[in-house]
Amino acid sequence: TIYSEVSQYLPYDMDEVNIDYQLLGENKFEPSGLNVLLVAAHKDMPAEYSDLMRLAGLRLQIIDVDIFALQNTYNLLINKNTENTESFILLADIGASRVSLNIFRGDHSFMIRDIMYGSTKIRLEDIAREFGIPYKDAKQALIRQNNDINSRNHNKDKNQDHDQDQDQDKISEISLNVMNSWCREFIEMVNEFQSGTSEARVENIVLSGGGALIGGFKDFLLSRLDVDISIINPFKALIVKEKKFSTTFLSKAAPWAGIAIGLALRKVNDK
């Protein structure tokens, strides 16, 4: 039945995609129906991963969806900390080229959305365009925002500090514009979800990915959404050898580790 029904939900021919699904249980609004989680990927995508694993001398066992891997990590965290699992959570993975949003409760996802501009790509493009510099120079400017990106030499003059301040202000403005765009998407998704039912309310937003560390973004969201906002730390659910991994390292690595840990939680042939 899944394979006969799925074509109406996909923008591709069935011969062009791989699909997988998981039964989530009965639909409380329609007792005779079932909730089904469907995942579809154009065949080129898993084929590329498979070829990469083969070239590396590895055997591919599982391909997961990043936002679901992150959801598994979060659920491990709340189970370890015996937190309330009945709350609706907005999980946001802010990657370099894309932001993935997932509103879920427990094991059930209710709304998923991708924003196709991430923490690095759009800012680097805007910086490169603003200053008329190559993409690679824009990357360095973003990493070292105290450098004068209008000049490639390191000679200082009396105007350099002033120029650097102006450059810093422009880069900060670009970052602010990006955060504004993200924030609008977050608010729109939350409002759309909550307007669908009087019972549902998003109570927490959990951020992950490198973009979660952009200065001021967490406070930026807090000023616009009346919810608790935190940055994920998947290491709290693990036993970590302190002599091998310092607290400082774990703190810095935490926002990036969620998806990898979620994938590591999977077992061969599980669902």
mmCIF file of C-alpha atoms in Angstrom, residues 12-244:
data_model
loop_
_atom_site.group_PDB
_atom_site.id
_atom_site.type_symbol
_atom_site.label_atom_id
_atom_site.label_comp_id
_atom_site.label_asym_id
_atom_site.label_seq_id
_atom_site.Cartn_x
_atom_site.Cartn_y
_atom_site.Cartn_z
ATOM 1 C CA TYR A 12 9.778 12.667 -8.903
ATOM 2 C CA ASP A 13 9.038 9.546 -10.866
ATOM 3 C CA MET A 14 9.083 6.490 -8.579
ATOM 4 C CA ASP A 15 11.896 4.964 -10.665
ATOM 5 C CA GLU A 16 14.136 7.924 -9.740
ATOM 6 C CA VAL A 17 13.925 7.634 -5.944
ATOM 7 C CA ASN A 18 14.698 5.308 -3.080
ATOM 8 C CA ILE A 19 12.106 5.336 -0.324
ATOM 9 C CA ASP A 20 11.895 4.037 3.206
ATOM 10 C CA TYR A 21 9.177 4.309 5.802
ATOM 11 C CA GLN A 22 8.399 3.664 9.434
ATOM 12 C CA LEU A 23 4.986 2.984 10.961
ATOM 13 C CA LEU A 24 4.476 5.327 13.914
ATOM 14 C CA GLY A 25 1.248 3.845 15.276
ATOM 15 C CA GLU A 26 -2.439 4.645 15.201
ATOM 16 C CA ASN A 27 -3.744 8.035 14.146
ATOM 17 C CA LYS A 28 -5.729 9.425 17.083
ATOM 18 C CA PHE A 29 -7.820 11.575 14.742
ATOM 19 C CA GLU A 30 -8.716 8.616 12.527
ATOM 20 C CA PRO A 31 -8.687 5.310 14.463
ATOM 21 C CA SER A 32 -8.796 3.239 11.273
ATOM 22 C CA GLY A 33 -5.657 4.936 9.949
ATOM 23 C CA LEU A 34 -1.957 4.808 10.742
ATOM 24 C CA ASN A 35 0.704 7.493 11.041
ATOM 25 C CA VAL A 36 3.537 6.751 8.637
ATOM 26 C CA LEU A 37 6.906 8.488 8.401
ATOM 27 C CA LEU A 38 8.062 8.467 4.792
ATOM 28 C CA VAL A 39 11.564 9.311 3.592
ATOM 29 C CA ALA A 40 12.476 9.641 -0.069
ATOM 30 C CA ALA A 41 15.820 10.426 -1.671
ATOM 31 C CA HIS A 42 16.771 10.822 -5.298
ATOM 32 C CA LYS A 43 18.832 7.766 -6.227
ATOM 33 C CA ASP A 44 21.885 9.871 -7.051
ATOM 34 C CA MET A 45 22.303 10.914 -3.413
ATOM 35 C CA PRO A 46 22.603 7.491 -1.699
ATOM 36 C CA ALA A 47 24.607 6.230 -4.688
ATOM 37 C CA GLU A 48 27.223 8.952 -4.097
ATOM 38 C CA TYR A 49 27.539 7.990 -0.433
ATOM 39 C CA SER A 50 27.778 4.328 -1.359
ATOM 40 C CA ASP A 51 30.542 5.004 -3.903
ATOM 41 C CA LEU A 52 32.437 7.111 -1.358
ATOM 42 C CA MET A 53 32.309 4.348 1.258
ATOM 43 C CA ARG A 54 33.484 1.768 -1.272
ATOM 44 C CA LEU A 55 36.443 3.946 -2.313
ATOM 45 C CA ALA A 56 37.356 4.304 1.373
ATOM 46 C CA GLY A 57 37.328 0.531 1.791
ATOM 47 C CA LEU A 58 34.261 0.639 4.046
ATOM 48 C CA ARG A 59 30.956 -1.201 3.907
ATOM 49 C CA LEU A 60 27.896 1.027 3.998
ATOM 50 C CA GLN A 61 25.208 -0.240 6.357
ATOM 51 C CA ILE A 62 22.946 2.699 7.163
ATOM 52 C CA ILE A 63 22.097 6.029 5.580
ATOM 53 C CA ASP A 64 20.145 8.262 7.936
ATOM 54 C CA VAL A 65 18.383 11.598 7.619
ATOM 55 C CA ASP A 66 20.400 14.223 9.478
ATOM 56 C CA ILE A 67 17.471 15.830 11.285
ATOM 57 C CA PHE A 68 16.205 12.411 12.463
ATOM 58 C CA ALA A 69 19.684 11.443 13.670
ATOM 59 C CA LEU A 70 19.708 14.684 15.663
ATOM 60 C CA GLN A 71 16.240 13.904 17.040
ATOM 61 C CA ASN A 72 17.494 10.511 18.259
ATOM 62 C CA THR A 73 20.366 12.263 20.030
ATOM 63 C CA TYR A 74 17.991 14.687 21.720
ATOM 64 C CA ASN A 75 15.700 11.870 22.842
ATOM 65 C CA LEU A 76 18.701 10.065 24.324
ATOM 66 C CA LEU A 77 19.507 13.241 26.257
ATOM 67 C CA ILE A 78 16.045 13.710 27.734
ATOM 68 C CA ASN A 79 15.743 10.019 28.582
ATOM 69 C CA LYS A 80 19.067 10.168 30.425
ATOM 70 C CA ASN A 81 18.006 13.293 32.277
ATOM 71 C CA THR A 82 14.418 12.093 32.880
ATOM 72 C CA GLU A 83 12.999 15.278 31.386
ATOM 73 C CA ASN A 84 9.440 15.744 30.154
ATOM 74 C CA THR A 85 9.022 13.895 26.844
ATOM 75 C CA GLU A 86 5.505 15.233 26.222
ATOM 76 C CA SER A 87 6.621 18.710 25.170
ATOM 77 C CA PHE A 88 6.690 19.854 21.551
ATOM 78 C CA ILE A 89 10.262 20.715 20.577
ATOM 79 C CA LEU A 90 11.609 22.695 17.634
ATOM 80 C CA LEU A 91 14.992 21.212 16.801
ATOM 81 C CA ALA A 92 17.100 23.422 14.521
ATOM 82 C CA ASP A 93 20.308 22.265 12.875
ATOM 83 C CA ILE A 94 22.070 25.360 11.543
ATOM 84 C CA GLY A 95 24.639 24.024 9.119
ATOM 85 C CA ALA A 96 27.019 25.723 6.733
ATOM 86 C CA SER A 97 24.769 25.522 3.679
ATOM 87 C CA ARG A 98 21.329 24.700 5.105
ATOM 88 C CA VAL A 99 19.129 25.038 8.186
ATOM 89 C CA SER A 100 16.908 22.050 8.994
ATOM 90 C CA LEU A 101 13.905 22.509 11.295
ATOM 91 C CA ASN A 102 11.955 19.704 12.946
ATOM 92 C CA ILE A 103 8.965 20.085 15.283
ATOM 93 C CA PHE A 104 8.492 16.830 17.155
ATOM 94 C CA ARG A 105 7.347 15.208 20.354
ATOM 95 C CA GLY A 106 8.955 11.983 21.484
ATOM 96 C CA ASP A 107 9.518 9.806 18.421
ATOM 97 C CA HIS A 108 6.959 11.584 16.244
ATOM 98 C CA SER A 109 7.851 14.431 13.865
ATOM 99 C CA PHE A 110 4.942 16.746 13.069
ATOM 100 C CA MET A 111 6.516 19.341 10.766
ATOM 101 C CA ILE A 112 9.848 19.468 8.951
ATOM 102 C CA ARG A 113 11.264 22.323 6.897
ATOM 103 C CA ASP A 114 14.594 23.202 5.273
ATOM 104 C CA ILE A 115 15.940 26.724 4.833
ATOM 105 C CA MET A 116 18.353 26.634 1.923
ATOM 106 C CA TYR A 117 20.872 29.141 3.249
ATOM 107 C CA GLY A 118 23.105 28.245 6.137
ATOM 108 C CA SER A 119 25.501 29.887 8.547
ATOM 109 C CA THR A 120 28.467 30.170 6.209
ATOM 110 C CA LYS A 121 27.378 30.143 2.599
ATOM 111 C CA ILE A 122 25.091 33.173 2.573
ATOM 112 C CA ARG A 123 27.320 35.257 4.842
ATOM 113 C CA LEU A 124 30.419 34.519 2.768
ATOM 114 C CA GLU A 125 28.609 35.350 -0.456
ATOM 115 C CA ASP A 126 27.308 38.603 1.024
ATOM 116 C CA ILE A 127 30.726 39.556 2.418
ATOM 117 C CA ALA A 128 32.433 38.782 -0.898
ATOM 118 C CA ARG A 129 29.874 40.897 -2.742
ATOM 119 C CA GLU A 130 29.945 43.754 -0.228
ATOM 120 C CA PHE A 131 33.733 44.125 -0.275
ATOM 121 C CA GLY A 132 34.406 42.986 -3.844
ATOM 122 C CA ILE A 133 36.782 40.227 -2.729
ATOM 123 C CA PRO A 134 37.192 36.532 -3.630
ATOM 124 C CA TYR A 135 35.187 33.917 -1.746
ATOM 125 C CA LYS A 136 38.286 32.520 -0.011
ATOM 126 C CA ASP A 137 39.190 35.996 1.290
ATOM 127 C CA ALA A 138 35.646 36.429 2.586
ATOM 128 C CA LYS A 139 36.066 33.229 4.565
ATOM 129 C CA GLN A 140 39.205 34.571 6.206
ATOM 130 C CA ALA A 141 37.426 37.839 6.951
ATOM 131 C CA LEU A 142 34.629 35.968 8.684
ATOM 132 C CA ILE A 143 37.047 33.854 10.722
ATOM 133 C CA ARG A 144 39.249 36.801 11.642
ATOM 134 C CA GLN A 145 36.855 39.689 11.771
ATOM 135 C CA ASN A 146 39.485 42.010 13.186
ATOM 136 C CA ASN A 147 41.465 41.945 9.921
ATOM 137 C CA ASP A 148 41.240 44.637 7.289
ATOM 138 C CA ILE A 149 39.586 42.795 4.400
ATOM 139 C CA ASN A 150 39.974 45.737 2.040
ATOM 140 C CA SER A 151 43.732 45.254 1.983
ATOM 141 C CA ARG A 152 45.880 42.179 1.368
ATOM 142 C CA ASN A 153 48.987 43.624 2.960
ATOM 143 C CA HIS A 154 49.644 43.777 6.684
ATOM 144 C CA ASN A 155 51.119 47.283 6.796
ATOM 145 C CA LYS A 156 49.468 49.488 9.385
ATOM 146 C CA ASP A 157 48.727 53.145 8.957
ATOM 147 C CA LYS A 158 46.745 55.716 10.866
ATOM 148 C CA ASN A 159 43.580 54.935 8.948
ATOM 149 C CA GLN A 160 43.731 51.175 9.455
ATOM 150 C CA ASP A 161 41.932 50.998 12.806
ATOM 151 C CA HIS A 162 39.106 53.151 11.450
ATOM 152 C CA ASP A 163 38.827 50.979 8.332
ATOM 153 C CA GLN A 164 38.781 47.820 10.410
ATOM 154 C CA ASP A 165 35.975 49.186 12.585
ATOM 155 C CA GLN A 166 33.935 50.000 9.491
ATOM 156 C CA ASP A 167 34.576 46.535 8.045
ATOM 157 C CA GLN A 168 33.568 44.940 11.339
ATOM 158 C CA ASP A 169 30.336 46.937 11.362
ATOM 159 C CA LYS A 170 29.516 45.811 7.816
ATOM 160 C CA ILE A 171 30.193 42.145 8.640
ATOM 161 C CA SER A 172 28.055 42.426 11.799
ATOM 162 C CA GLU A 173 25.247 43.943 9.733
ATOM 163 C CA ILE A 174 25.430 41.071 7.248
ATOM 164 C CA SER A 175 25.259 38.531 10.092
ATOM 165 C CA LEU A 176 22.306 40.397 11.597
ATOM 166 C CA ASN A 177 20.419 40.250 8.292
ATOM 167 C CA VAL A 178 20.981 36.489 8.118
ATOM 168 C CA MET A 179 19.760 36.027 11.701
ATOM 169 C CA ASN A 180 16.688 38.106 10.873
ATOM 170 C CA SER A 181 15.888 35.827 7.944
ATOM 171 C CA TRP A 182 16.292 32.705 10.058
ATOM 172 C CA CYS A 183 14.180 34.179 12.821
ATOM 173 C CA ARG A 184 11.308 34.922 10.430
ATOM 174 C CA GLU A 185 11.399 31.305 9.237
ATOM 175 C CA PHE A 186 11.363 30.009 12.828
ATOM 176 C CA ILE A 187 8.417 32.219 13.770
ATOM 177 C CA GLU A 188 6.464 31.358 10.622
ATOM 178 C CA MET A 189 6.924 27.619 11.201
ATOM 179 C CA VAL A 190 5.953 27.813 14.890
ATOM 180 C CA ASN A 191 2.854 29.904 14.107
ATOM 181 C CA GLU A 192 1.810 27.588 11.275
ATOM 182 C CA PHE A 193 2.177 24.541 13.498
ATOM 183 C CA GLN A 194 0.352 26.046 16.467
ATOM 184 C CA SER A 195 -2.493 27.394 14.349
ATOM 185 C CA GLY A 196 -3.227 23.849 13.177
ATOM 186 C CA THR A 197 -4.399 22.720 16.606
ATOM 187 C CA SER A 198 -5.383 24.479 19.812
ATOM 188 C CA GLU A 199 -3.584 21.857 21.920
ATOM 189 C CA ALA A 200 -0.104 22.140 20.395
ATOM 190 C CA ARG A 201 2.430 24.657 21.632
ATOM 191 C CA VAL A 202 6.164 24.643 20.979
ATOM 192 C CA GLU A 203 7.764 24.955 24.418
ATOM 193 C CA ASN A 204 11.456 24.606 23.598
ATOM 194 C CA ILE A 205 13.816 25.416 20.751
ATOM 195 C CA VAL A 206 17.063 23.446 20.683
ATOM 196 C CA LEU A 207 19.872 24.714 18.435
ATOM 197 C CA SER A 208 22.686 22.660 16.931
ATOM 198 C CA GLY A 209 25.325 23.076 14.245
ATOM 199 C CA GLY A 210 28.000 25.734 13.863
ATOM 200 C CA GLY A 211 25.408 28.457 13.301
ATOM 201 C CA ALA A 212 24.124 27.960 16.839
ATOM 202 C CA LEU A 213 27.320 29.655 18.023
ATOM 203 C CA ILE A 214 26.900 32.826 15.987
ATOM 204 C CA GLY A 215 27.216 35.620 18.500
ATOM 205 C CA GLY A 216 23.877 36.900 19.701
ATOM 206 C CA PHE A 217 21.631 34.518 17.746
ATOM 207 C CA LYS A 218 20.241 32.753 20.820
ATOM 208 C CA ASP A 219 19.373 36.085 22.460
ATOM 209 C CA PHE A 220 18.039 37.306 19.110
ATOM 210 C CA LEU A 221 15.537 34.424 19.068
ATOM 211 C CA LEU A 222 14.654 34.859 22.729
ATOM 212 C CA SER A 223 13.627 38.446 22.086
ATOM 213 C CA ARG A 224 11.124 37.313 19.454
ATOM 214 C CA LEU A 225 9.787 33.960 20.682
ATOM 215 C CA ASP A 226 8.369 33.233 24.133
ATOM 216 C CA VAL A 227 10.010 29.821 24.513
ATOM 217 C CA ASP A 228 13.017 28.280 26.227
ATOM 218 C CA ILE A 229 16.049 28.177 23.911
ATOM 219 C CA SER A 230 19.162 26.084 24.440
ATOM 220 C CA ILE A 231 22.161 24.755 22.494
ATOM 221 C CA ILE A 232 22.412 20.982 22.388
ATOM 222 C CA ASN A 233 25.181 19.204 24.274
ATOM 223 C CA PRO A 234 24.997 15.519 23.302
ATOM 224 C CA PHE A 235 28.016 14.645 25.450
ATOM 225 C CA LYS A 236 25.826 14.962 28.553
ATOM 226 C CA ALA A 237 24.257 11.643 27.566
ATOM 227 C CA LEU A 238 27.607 9.879 27.178
ATOM 228 C CA ILE A 239 30.337 8.601 29.448
ATOM 229 C CA VAL A 240 33.395 10.613 28.434
ATOM 230 C CA LYS A 241 36.996 9.954 29.440
ATOM 231 C CA GLU A 242 37.999 13.286 30.910
ATOM 232 C CA LYS A 243 41.709 12.552 30.545
ATOM 233 C CA LYS A 244 41.262 12.081 26.799
#
